Amino acid sequence: MPRLLLLCLLCIPLLAAAAPDNAYQQQLIARAHVLHLAADPQWHALLHYIPDELDGGYHSLAVTRNFFNAPDGRDDPRAELDATLRAFFSDQPETDTKQNPQCAFIARYHWLDSRLHFDPQRLPVRQCPRFEQWYHAIDPAQATLIFPAAYMNNPSSMFGHTLLRIDRPGQDEHSRLISYSINFAAQTKETNGVVFAYKGLTGGYIGSFSILPYYQKVQEYSNMDNRDIWEYQLHLTPPEIRRLLEHAWELGPVGFDYYFFTQNCSYQLLTLLDVARPGMNLTAQFPDWAIPSDTIKAVLAQKGMLKKVVYRPSAYTKLSYRLAAMDPEEQRLTYGIAKRDLPLADTQLKRLPITQQADVLEAAYDYRQYMYVSRKWSDEDNNLYAYRLLSARSKLAYTSDPDPVPTPAVRPDQGHDTARAAFTAGREWDRDYLQIALRPAYHDLLDPAGGYTKGAQIDFFDIALRRNLTGRPDTRLQQFTLLDILSLAPRNRFFSPLSWRIAVGWKRVSPQLDPGEPLAAYVDGGFGPTYALSQRTLLTAMVEAQALGSDRLPTGDTLAAGGALSLLYTGGDMNLRLLARRRHYYTARNSEWADYRAALEFKLGAQTSLRLDAGVEGRPDNLFWNAALSLNRYF
Amino acid sequence: MIKKLLISTALLTMAVSTSALAANDSTGCGLGTMLMDGKQGVASQVLAVTTNGSSGNQTFGISSGTLGCTKDGVVKSSVKLSMYTGANMQQIASDMSKGHGDSLNTMASLMGIQKQDRAHFYQVAQTNFDKVFTSDKVTAGQVIHNLDGVMATDPQLTRYVS
């Protein structure tokens, strides 16, 4: 009753101004109740309601007060629906700062109209010129899901990001830069990564939608961050596209609780698609966390959804590809001219055929810009020299191959699923064991490589339970990986990234270090150069350090330092890794440690692989053979 | 001690990519926060406009004073070409020197150049690169003006000059 009173009080200004048809209002509300519209999935999608885990009710993820018409609209779908219907009777004219509710909530209006069939005589239709102007500026004909892949040498970004691009009619693949894109992001100017990570994980940010020309996103991802972009053109019907844009319009001024893993960019884009095509229930598939590549798979799993995929290699990818295709003399000239060690009118250059001259000048310009943007070179007159390079290139009447980089054989949505269960039988420290391990996300370097960024590994929350079969049988927690990142980025004349690794978690200490084999916390890290021996083979050397800590270690906390040499071969269906590692433990009894092993993984099917890992490990004077055979299932 | 180290290392490592899943604040009509090293002309002027905070009643419009944006955050059609050119100067210059590329193609479509005239347009643009990009400090407005000048003298392209 008090709520009704409050609502009526709120209605008074409307009543006075518009004299709305009260009887018709009540009739519509009663009809909405009969049809259970407040419980309709589309109403929940439009208002971003999700179920409350505790009391069986609902609450909206939107936090902006104006997104709701009812005072308790955030937690009460039905009160919000009643208030929304009442609001549609408002005669508020549209101004620069105000909209009529029929326009501010235009997707809701059209959905309720489709269900209740508003009588225009009794509920006058309002014109929405601001929406129409905006809609025509965007000129939507098609929606494309955009997935920027990982940064080079930064596996954490493999999780990636997704956004939507709204394509215009009559565009081709080379003029889509001018399309608009719809992007959801946390609103922050935070530059401190630690603060950002902490607040992003704990809900310290508000996220919101923005709409930007696509060329800006391409500049950001492709030209500055060096991330390849995958574009998935979707089959949505014109009414679905219209609904998507109408809902995007409603969301413009709205803030949402932002959580890095759950209510993130990819999750919020799914809400737009859910509104566009009712019944897909995409968001409901991601109640716990939303990994962007998984959300793409969910969208593409809709029958007939995928129209076409376009791969847009980053500036870095194009440049690397071009440099790798050059002979050593062209590479030398490219580097010299980019660095300004050689003059633009170099006689060696002039002796080359015109096609190669063009190739050298184009690559030199791209390389210079890459080094400048990444702040490795900082000539004050960079712009002037870059301009001279372009001018020299324009004098060569030759058009180079516009699109030389081949599209990778496996797309990100076709890679293995991100969770993994591993069933292992093995032998270690002269004991046989069976083990089961579960890794919720994401990819390690031995997992089938297709669709994932080369040389990038990131594992989260890998947990292993082991049953020892030799001696007194026991079952125990063998290890728990909080985070395990490894990045292998090859160096050459042009690029000199440093490969690195870090792993954090808990694992059993070897019996040689402590016979009790306590569970110890560890932090492992290392860095060093990687060289590409071939397209598929990487050789890496790293200096490494480890910290081990446990109350149960007789020696207390301990530190180790050492190095490792590894060779990684990544084939289509087979990966091989050879590793030699030496370590010195600084404990009460200083001890040496060696680990030599080979790991081989075969892809058995789209979501299955077999891994054999064998080698010797232990004190160099007392090495133990160990071997493990694992069946991996991705899901 | 080690446990604390553990947690902070985990956080730190995740933070290595502050970009995963969340980009910087993106301003509506979109020209506020981009890092534009080495950008020339109009782009940097537009970028220099500070974002004045948004009022809740605007839809996608973020900064009330951003040049060339409607209040709801789309680019006004009158400045579409100049804003695009300003924001993509480097790519357009590079494409023009090569005689092809997506940035130049998009510019051609904004100028209304028909598909059958594109190849010729690219060739004319490449040949006259020095006349269009007269220096490294040229502005977007000058580039468009210079390009118009070059096209005006070309029988096939003169009809596209406004």
Short mmCIF file of N, CA and C in Angstrom, two decimals, chain A residues 96-97 99 130 134 137 151 154 156-157 160-161 168 172 174-175 177-178 180 183 185-189 193-194 196 201 209-212 215-216 219-220 223-224 248-249 252-253 258 260 264-265 292 312 362 365 369 373 375 383-384 387 390-391 393-396 398-400 402 483 485 502 504-506 521-523 549 557, chain B residues 1-3 5-7 9-31 33-40 51 56-60 70-75 80 83-84 87-88 90-91 93-94 96-100 102-103 105-106 109-110 115 118 126-127 129-130 133-136:
data_model
loop_
_atom_site.label_atom_id
_atom_site.label_comp_id
_atom_site.label_asym_id
_atom_site.label_seq_id
_atom_site.Cartn_x
_atom_site.Cartn_y
_atom_site.Cartn_z
N ASP A 96 17.24 19.43 -25.52
CA ASP A 96 18.64 19.00 -25.55
C ASP A 96 19.03 18.20 -24.32
N THR A 97 18.32 18.44 -23.24
CA THR A 97 18.72 17.77 -22.01
C THR A 97 17.68 16.76 -21.52
N GLN A 99 14.42 13.86 -22.53
CA GLN A 99 13.69 13.10 -23.54
C GLN A 99 12.37 12.65 -22.96
N ARG A 130 15.85 13.09 -31.68
CA ARG A 130 17.25 12.89 -31.32
C ARG A 130 17.67 11.45 -31.60
N TRP A 134 20.47 10.27 -34.45
CA TRP A 134 21.58 9.42 -34.03
C TRP A 134 21.59 8.13 -34.84
N ALA A 137 22.73 8.67 -38.32
CA ALA A 137 24.18 8.92 -38.40
C ALA A 137 24.94 7.59 -38.34
N TYR A 151 48.09 -8.96 -26.92
CA TYR A 151 49.27 -8.17 -27.17
C TYR A 151 50.44 -9.11 -27.37
N ASN A 154 52.52 -10.46 -24.03
CA ASN A 154 51.70 -10.18 -22.86
C ASN A 154 50.54 -11.16 -22.77
N SER A 156 48.66 -12.20 -20.47
CA SER A 156 47.45 -11.87 -19.70
C SER A 156 46.37 -11.31 -20.60
N SER A 157 46.80 -10.64 -21.67
CA SER A 157 45.80 -10.02 -22.53
C SER A 157 45.17 -11.04 -23.47
N GLY A 160 41.63 -11.04 -23.66
CA GLY A 160 41.14 -10.18 -24.71
C GLY A 160 39.97 -9.32 -24.30
N HIS A 161 39.26 -8.90 -25.30
CA HIS A 161 38.23 -7.89 -25.15
C HIS A 161 37.28 -8.14 -26.33
N ARG A 168 27.60 -0.18 -41.99
CA ARG A 168 26.65 0.55 -42.83
C ARG A 168 26.31 -0.27 -44.06
N ASP A 172 32.44 -2.13 -48.17
CA ASP A 172 33.20 -3.34 -48.42
C ASP A 172 34.22 -3.50 -47.29
N HIS A 174 37.14 -2.90 -47.07
CA HIS A 174 38.20 -1.89 -46.98
C HIS A 174 37.68 -0.51 -46.61
N SER A 175 36.38 -0.41 -46.35
CA SER A 175 35.89 0.92 -45.96
C SER A 175 35.09 0.87 -44.66
N LEU A 177 36.25 1.20 -41.70
CA LEU A 177 36.86 2.00 -40.63
C LEU A 177 35.92 3.08 -40.14
N ILE A 178 35.04 3.51 -41.01
CA ILE A 178 34.17 4.64 -40.68
C ILE A 178 32.89 4.17 -39.95
N TYR A 180 30.64 2.76 -36.83
CA TYR A 180 30.71 3.00 -35.39
C TYR A 180 30.87 1.69 -34.65
N ASN A 183 31.23 -0.10 -27.40
CA ASN A 183 32.27 -0.62 -26.55
C ASN A 183 31.82 -0.50 -25.10
N ALA A 185 33.35 -0.56 -21.22
CA ALA A 185 34.62 -0.57 -20.48
C ALA A 185 34.44 0.05 -19.10
N ALA A 186 35.35 -0.31 -18.22
CA ALA A 186 35.38 0.31 -16.90
C ALA A 186 35.76 1.77 -17.07
N GLN A 187 35.09 2.64 -16.37
CA GLN A 187 35.39 4.06 -16.48
C GLN A 187 36.45 4.43 -15.46
N THR A 188 37.66 4.61 -15.95
CA THR A 188 38.75 4.96 -15.05
C THR A 188 39.88 5.59 -15.83
N LYS A 189 40.61 6.44 -15.15
CA LYS A 189 41.83 6.95 -15.73
C LYS A 189 43.03 6.38 -14.99
N GLY A 193 48.66 -0.21 -12.58
CA GLY A 193 48.12 -1.52 -12.91
C GLY A 193 47.63 -2.29 -11.69
N VAL A 194 48.34 -2.17 -10.58
CA VAL A 194 47.95 -2.94 -9.41
C VAL A 194 46.61 -2.44 -8.87
N PHE A 196 44.41 -0.88 -10.56
CA PHE A 196 43.40 -1.24 -11.55
C PHE A 196 42.95 -2.68 -11.39
N LEU A 201 38.80 -6.32 -9.96
CA LEU A 201 38.37 -7.62 -9.46
C LEU A 201 37.30 -7.50 -8.40
N PHE A 209 28.80 1.99 -21.51
CA PHE A 209 28.93 1.84 -22.95
C PHE A 209 29.38 3.15 -23.57
N SER A 210 30.12 3.04 -24.65
CA SER A 210 30.42 4.23 -25.43
C SER A 210 30.33 3.85 -26.89
N ILE A 211 30.20 4.84 -27.72
CA ILE A 211 30.12 4.57 -29.14
C ILE A 211 31.15 5.43 -29.85
N LEU A 212 32.00 4.78 -30.62
CA LEU A 212 33.15 5.46 -31.21
C LEU A 212 33.31 5.01 -32.66
N TYR A 215 37.53 3.36 -36.62
CA TYR A 215 38.94 3.65 -36.91
C TYR A 215 39.71 3.96 -35.64
N GLN A 216 39.00 4.49 -34.65
CA GLN A 216 39.70 4.78 -33.40
C GLN A 216 40.10 3.51 -32.67
N GLN A 219 43.02 2.05 -34.57
CA GLN A 219 44.25 2.79 -34.20
C GLN A 219 44.79 2.24 -32.89
N GLU A 220 43.88 2.11 -31.94
CA GLU A 220 44.28 1.70 -30.60
C GLU A 220 44.84 0.27 -30.61
N ASN A 223 47.37 -0.37 -34.40
CA ASN A 223 48.54 0.46 -34.65
C ASN A 223 49.35 0.76 -33.40
N MET A 224 48.68 0.82 -32.24
CA MET A 224 49.45 1.14 -31.05
C MET A 224 49.71 -0.06 -30.16
N ALA A 248 20.89 0.02 -27.25
CA ALA A 248 22.16 0.75 -27.03
C ALA A 248 21.87 2.21 -26.70
N TRP A 249 20.88 2.79 -27.35
CA TRP A 249 20.49 4.17 -27.07
C TRP A 249 20.06 4.34 -25.62
N GLY A 252 23.14 4.47 -23.19
CA GLY A 252 24.15 5.52 -23.27
C GLY A 252 24.52 6.15 -21.94
N PRO A 253 23.55 6.65 -21.18
CA PRO A 253 23.93 7.34 -19.95
C PRO A 253 23.97 6.43 -18.72
N TYR A 258 30.96 -3.03 -12.49
CA TYR A 258 31.93 -3.65 -13.37
C TYR A 258 32.78 -4.64 -12.59
N PHE A 260 35.87 -7.48 -13.41
CA PHE A 260 36.85 -7.94 -14.38
C PHE A 260 36.51 -9.30 -14.98
N ASN A 264 31.84 -8.14 -17.22
CA ASN A 264 32.86 -7.38 -17.96
C ASN A 264 32.33 -6.99 -19.33
N CYS A 265 33.23 -6.50 -20.17
CA CYS A 265 32.85 -6.04 -21.50
C CYS A 265 32.10 -7.09 -22.29
N PRO A 292 36.19 -13.64 -22.88
CA PRO A 292 35.73 -13.13 -24.18
C PRO A 292 35.66 -14.17 -25.30
N ARG A 312 42.12 -9.00 -39.41
CA ARG A 312 42.79 -7.71 -39.64
C ARG A 312 44.11 -7.73 -38.87
N GLU A 362 58.78 1.08 -47.69
CA GLU A 362 57.55 0.89 -46.91
C GLU A 362 57.87 0.27 -45.56
N TYR A 365 59.61 2.71 -43.23
CA TYR A 365 58.67 3.66 -42.63
C TYR A 365 57.88 2.99 -41.49
N GLN A 369 58.03 3.97 -37.51
CA GLN A 369 56.85 4.37 -36.74
C GLN A 369 56.63 3.43 -35.56
N VAL A 373 56.49 4.89 -31.87
CA VAL A 373 55.29 4.75 -31.03
C VAL A 373 55.60 3.95 -29.77
N ARG A 375 58.27 4.01 -28.25
CA ARG A 375 59.20 4.86 -27.49
C ARG A 375 60.61 4.29 -27.40
N ASN A 383 58.88 13.07 -37.27
CA ASN A 383 57.83 13.33 -38.26
C ASN A 383 58.40 13.77 -39.59
N LEU A 384 59.42 14.62 -39.53
CA LEU A 384 60.01 15.12 -40.77
C LEU A 384 60.66 13.98 -41.55
N TYR A 387 58.10 11.67 -42.97
CA TYR A 387 57.50 12.32 -44.14
C TYR A 387 58.38 12.16 -45.37
N LEU A 390 58.05 8.70 -46.83
CA LEU A 390 56.82 8.53 -47.61
C LEU A 390 56.94 9.22 -48.96
N SER A 391 57.52 10.40 -48.93
CA SER A 391 57.68 11.15 -50.16
C SER A 391 58.54 10.36 -51.15
N ARG A 393 58.96 7.15 -51.19
CA ARG A 393 58.19 5.97 -51.63
C ARG A 393 57.20 6.35 -52.73
N SER A 394 56.58 7.53 -52.59
CA SER A 394 55.54 7.91 -53.56
C SER A 394 56.12 8.14 -54.94
N LYS A 395 57.43 8.35 -55.02
CA LYS A 395 58.07 8.58 -56.32
C LYS A 395 58.21 7.29 -57.13
N LEU A 396 58.06 6.14 -56.47
CA LEU A 396 58.16 4.86 -57.17
C LEU A 396 56.77 4.46 -57.66
N TYR A 398 54.73 2.15 -58.31
CA TYR A 398 54.51 0.71 -58.18
C TYR A 398 53.55 0.50 -57.01
N THR A 399 52.58 -0.39 -57.17
CA THR A 399 51.64 -0.71 -56.10
C THR A 399 51.97 -2.09 -55.55
N SER A 400 52.33 -2.14 -54.27
CA SER A 400 52.71 -3.43 -53.69
C SER A 400 51.47 -4.24 -53.36
N PRO A 402 48.59 -5.55 -51.59
CA PRO A 402 47.92 -4.87 -50.48
C PRO A 402 47.72 -5.74 -49.25
N LEU A 483 48.46 -18.88 -10.63
CA LEU A 483 48.67 -18.21 -11.90
C LEU A 483 49.98 -18.70 -12.48
N ILE A 485 52.19 -17.87 -15.94
CA ILE A 485 52.30 -17.16 -17.22
C ILE A 485 53.68 -17.39 -17.82
N ILE A 502 56.28 -16.25 -15.01
CA ILE A 502 56.02 -16.12 -13.58
C ILE A 502 54.96 -17.15 -13.21
N VAL A 504 52.83 -18.70 -9.64
CA VAL A 504 52.55 -18.52 -8.23
C VAL A 504 51.57 -19.59 -7.79
N GLY A 505 51.83 -20.23 -6.65
CA GLY A 505 50.87 -21.23 -6.19
C GLY A 505 51.41 -22.02 -5.01
N TRP A 506 50.88 -23.22 -4.84
CA TRP A 506 51.33 -24.13 -3.81
C TRP A 506 51.65 -25.47 -4.46
N ALA A 521 54.16 -22.81 -0.45
CA ALA A 521 53.85 -21.73 -1.38
C ALA A 521 55.08 -21.41 -2.20
N TYR A 522 54.90 -21.09 -3.47
CA TYR A 522 56.07 -20.77 -4.29
C TYR A 522 55.78 -19.60 -5.21
N VAL A 523 56.84 -18.90 -5.51
CA VAL A 523 56.82 -17.89 -6.58
C VAL A 523 58.01 -18.21 -7.46
N GLY A 549 58.00 -21.22 0.45
CA GLY A 549 57.71 -20.89 1.84
C GLY A 549 56.74 -21.86 2.47
N ASP A 557 61.63 -20.69 5.10
CA ASP A 557 61.53 -20.22 3.72
C ASP A 557 62.88 -20.41 3.02
N MET B 1 54.88 -13.94 5.37
CA MET B 1 55.71 -13.09 4.50
C MET B 1 55.60 -13.57 3.06
N ILE B 2 55.90 -14.88 2.88
CA ILE B 2 55.82 -15.44 1.53
C ILE B 2 54.38 -15.35 1.02
N LYS B 3 53.44 -15.55 1.92
CA LYS B 3 52.05 -15.51 1.46
C LYS B 3 51.67 -14.15 0.93
N LEU B 5 53.72 -12.01 -0.28
CA LEU B 5 54.45 -11.86 -1.53
C LEU B 5 53.67 -12.52 -2.65
N LEU B 6 53.11 -13.69 -2.32
CA LEU B 6 52.36 -14.48 -3.28
C LEU B 6 51.17 -13.70 -3.83
N ILE B 7 50.40 -13.17 -2.91
CA ILE B 7 49.18 -12.47 -3.33
C ILE B 7 49.54 -11.25 -4.16
N THR B 9 52.21 -10.69 -5.83
CA THR B 9 52.77 -11.05 -7.13
C THR B 9 51.65 -11.39 -8.10
N ALA B 10 50.66 -12.12 -7.59
CA ALA B 10 49.55 -12.50 -8.46
C ALA B 10 48.85 -11.27 -9.00
N LEU B 11 48.60 -10.32 -8.09
CA LEU B 11 47.93 -9.10 -8.50
C LEU B 11 48.77 -8.33 -9.50
N LEU B 12 50.05 -8.25 -9.17
CA LEU B 12 50.96 -7.49 -10.01
C LEU B 12 50.99 -8.08 -11.41
N THR B 13 51.02 -9.40 -11.46
CA THR B 13 51.13 -10.05 -12.76
C THR B 13 49.87 -9.81 -13.58
N MET B 14 48.75 -9.90 -12.91
CA MET B 14 47.52 -9.64 -13.64
C MET B 14 47.51 -8.21 -14.15
N ALA B 15 48.12 -7.36 -13.33
CA ALA B 15 48.11 -5.95 -13.69
C ALA B 15 49.02 -5.64 -14.85
N VAL B 16 49.91 -6.58 -15.16
CA VAL B 16 50.83 -6.34 -16.26
C VAL B 16 50.05 -5.94 -17.51
N SER B 17 48.88 -6.56 -17.65
CA SER B 17 48.06 -6.08 -18.74
C SER B 17 46.87 -5.37 -18.15
N THR B 18 46.98 -4.11 -17.98
CA THR B 18 45.84 -3.38 -17.45
C THR B 18 44.74 -3.35 -18.48
N SER B 19 45.07 -3.77 -19.68
CA SER B 19 44.11 -3.60 -20.75
C SER B 19 43.17 -4.76 -20.89
N ALA B 20 43.53 -5.91 -20.33
CA ALA B 20 42.66 -7.05 -20.54
C ALA B 20 41.27 -6.68 -20.08
N LEU B 21 40.35 -6.74 -20.93
CA LEU B 21 38.94 -6.54 -20.65
C LEU B 21 38.52 -5.11 -20.41
N ALA B 22 39.40 -4.24 -20.12
CA ALA B 22 38.94 -2.90 -19.84
C ALA B 22 39.86 -1.90 -20.48
N ALA B 23 39.32 -1.07 -21.26
CA ALA B 23 40.13 -0.05 -21.88
C ALA B 23 40.07 1.21 -21.03
N ASN B 24 40.78 2.18 -21.44
CA ASN B 24 40.66 3.47 -20.77
C ASN B 24 39.27 4.02 -20.97
N ASP B 25 39.00 5.02 -20.20
CA ASP B 25 37.78 5.76 -20.39
C ASP B 25 37.67 6.16 -21.86
N SER B 26 36.58 5.81 -22.47
CA SER B 26 36.42 6.19 -23.86
C SER B 26 35.42 7.32 -23.93
N THR B 27 35.82 8.39 -24.49
CA THR B 27 34.91 9.52 -24.54
C THR B 27 33.98 9.39 -25.73
N GLY B 28 32.83 9.92 -25.59
CA GLY B 28 31.86 9.83 -26.66
C GLY B 28 32.36 10.60 -27.86
N CYS B 29 31.91 10.22 -28.99
CA CYS B 29 32.36 10.81 -30.23
C CYS B 29 33.85 10.67 -30.29
N GLY B 30 34.33 10.24 -29.23
CA GLY B 30 35.53 9.50 -29.10
C GLY B 30 36.88 10.14 -29.26
N LEU B 31 37.08 11.39 -29.01
CA LEU B 31 38.41 11.90 -29.32
C LEU B 31 39.13 12.46 -28.12
N THR B 33 40.81 10.62 -25.15
CA THR B 33 41.92 10.06 -24.39
C THR B 33 42.94 9.31 -25.23
N MET B 34 42.79 9.37 -26.54
CA MET B 34 43.73 8.58 -27.32
C MET B 34 45.13 9.16 -27.30
N LEU B 35 46.03 8.24 -27.28
CA LEU B 35 47.43 8.60 -27.31
C LEU B 35 47.81 8.73 -28.77
N MET B 36 48.25 9.88 -29.16
CA MET B 36 48.48 10.05 -30.58
C MET B 36 49.88 10.58 -30.84
N ASP B 37 50.85 9.72 -30.61
CA ASP B 37 52.22 10.16 -30.83
C ASP B 37 52.44 10.58 -32.27
N GLY B 38 53.09 11.69 -32.41
CA GLY B 38 53.48 12.08 -33.76
C GLY B 38 52.33 12.49 -34.64
N LYS B 39 51.19 12.76 -34.08
CA LYS B 39 50.06 13.17 -34.90
C LYS B 39 50.15 14.65 -35.24
N GLN B 40 49.66 14.94 -36.43
CA GLN B 40 49.76 16.32 -36.87
C GLN B 40 48.38 16.93 -37.05
N THR B 51 37.89 16.86 -21.91
CA THR B 51 36.53 16.40 -21.68
C THR B 51 36.01 17.04 -20.41
N GLY B 56 24.11 13.77 -17.01
CA GLY B 56 23.38 12.51 -17.09
C GLY B 56 22.33 12.47 -18.18
N ASN B 57 21.95 13.61 -18.69
CA ASN B 57 20.87 13.60 -19.67
C ASN B 57 21.35 13.40 -21.09
N GLN B 58 22.65 13.57 -21.27
CA GLN B 58 23.14 13.30 -22.61
C GLN B 58 23.12 11.80 -22.82
N THR B 59 23.03 11.42 -24.06
CA THR B 59 23.01 9.99 -24.31
C THR B 59 24.43 9.51 -24.45
N PHE B 60 25.00 9.58 -25.62
CA PHE B 60 26.38 9.18 -25.73
C PHE B 60 27.33 10.36 -25.73
N THR B 70 27.70 15.67 -32.31
CA THR B 70 26.37 16.05 -31.88
C THR B 70 26.28 15.82 -30.39
N LYS B 71 25.21 16.33 -29.78
CA LYS B 71 25.09 16.15 -28.33
C LYS B 71 24.92 14.69 -27.95
N ASP B 72 24.50 13.86 -28.90
CA ASP B 72 24.33 12.45 -28.60
C ASP B 72 25.51 11.61 -29.06
N GLY B 73 26.61 12.28 -29.40
CA GLY B 73 27.86 11.57 -29.55
C GLY B 73 28.14 10.94 -30.90
N VAL B 74 27.52 11.40 -31.95
CA VAL B 74 27.95 10.97 -33.27
C VAL B 74 28.57 12.15 -33.99
N VAL B 75 29.35 11.83 -35.01
CA VAL B 75 30.06 12.89 -35.73
C VAL B 75 29.09 13.60 -36.67
N LYS B 80 32.58 15.08 -41.02
CA LYS B 80 32.96 13.67 -41.07
C LYS B 80 34.32 13.48 -41.74
N MET B 83 37.23 15.22 -39.77
CA MET B 83 37.55 14.55 -38.52
C MET B 83 38.22 13.22 -38.79
N TYR B 84 37.71 12.51 -39.78
CA TYR B 84 38.33 11.23 -40.14
C TYR B 84 39.78 11.45 -40.60
N ALA B 87 42.10 12.30 -37.75
CA ALA B 87 42.41 11.21 -36.83
C ALA B 87 43.24 10.11 -37.49
N ASN B 88 43.34 10.15 -38.82
CA ASN B 88 44.03 9.06 -39.52
C ASN B 88 45.13 9.58 -40.45
N GLN B 90 48.41 9.77 -40.36
CA GLN B 90 49.57 8.91 -40.65
C GLN B 90 49.22 7.78 -41.59
N GLN B 91 48.10 7.14 -41.31
CA GLN B 91 47.72 6.00 -42.15
C GLN B 91 47.39 6.45 -43.56
N ALA B 93 48.54 9.13 -45.10
CA ALA B 93 49.78 9.50 -45.77
C ALA B 93 50.53 8.27 -46.25
N SER B 94 50.60 7.26 -45.37
CA SER B 94 51.32 6.04 -45.73
C SER B 94 50.62 5.33 -46.91
N MET B 96 48.71 6.68 -49.13
CA MET B 96 48.82 7.49 -50.34
C MET B 96 50.19 7.29 -51.01
N SER B 97 51.23 7.15 -50.20
CA SER B 97 52.56 6.97 -50.78
C SER B 97 52.68 5.61 -51.47
N LYS B 98 51.89 4.62 -51.00
CA LYS B 98 51.92 3.29 -51.60
C LYS B 98 50.91 3.13 -52.74
N GLY B 99 49.89 4.01 -52.70
CA GLY B 99 48.85 3.92 -53.71
C GLY B 99 47.76 2.91 -53.38
N HIS B 100 47.65 2.50 -52.13
CA HIS B 100 46.53 1.63 -51.73
C HIS B 100 46.45 1.58 -50.21
N ASP B 102 43.44 0.54 -46.64
CA ASP B 102 42.10 0.72 -46.10
C ASP B 102 41.82 2.17 -45.70
N SER B 103 42.82 2.86 -45.17
CA SER B 103 42.58 4.23 -44.70
C SER B 103 42.29 5.15 -45.88
N ASN B 105 41.17 4.10 -48.82
CA ASN B 105 39.90 3.63 -49.38
C ASN B 105 38.71 4.25 -48.63
N THR B 106 38.81 4.26 -47.30
CA THR B 106 37.74 4.83 -46.50
C THR B 106 37.60 6.32 -46.77
N SER B 109 35.78 6.74 -49.93
CA SER B 109 34.34 6.53 -49.80
C SER B 109 33.67 7.72 -49.14
N LEU B 110 34.36 8.37 -48.20
CA LEU B 110 33.79 9.57 -47.57
C LEU B 110 33.71 10.73 -48.57
N LYS B 115 33.35 3.47 -57.11
CA LYS B 115 34.26 2.31 -57.15
C LYS B 115 35.10 2.31 -58.43
N ARG B 118 38.16 4.54 -58.28
CA ARG B 118 39.08 4.43 -57.13
C ARG B 118 40.53 4.20 -57.57
N GLN B 126 48.91 9.09 -55.29
CA GLN B 126 50.30 8.66 -55.09
C GLN B 126 51.26 9.57 -55.87
N THR B 127 50.93 9.81 -57.13
CA THR B 127 51.80 10.64 -57.98
C THR B 127 51.96 12.04 -57.41
N PHE B 129 51.70 12.98 -54.26
CA PHE B 129 51.87 12.94 -52.80
C PHE B 129 52.44 14.25 -52.25
N ASP B 130 53.49 14.76 -52.89
CA ASP B 130 54.15 15.97 -52.38
C ASP B 130 53.26 17.21 -52.45
N PHE B 133 50.51 16.25 -49.36
CA PHE B 133 51.21 16.38 -48.08
C PHE B 133 52.42 17.28 -48.32
N THR B 134 52.22 18.56 -48.15
CA THR B 134 53.26 19.52 -48.53
C THR B 134 54.39 19.59 -47.51
N SER B 135 54.15 19.15 -46.29
CA SER B 135 55.22 19.12 -45.29
C SER B 135 54.79 18.16 -44.20
N ASP B 136 55.66 17.98 -43.22
CA ASP B 136 55.29 17.09 -42.11
C ASP B 136 54.37 17.80 -41.12
#
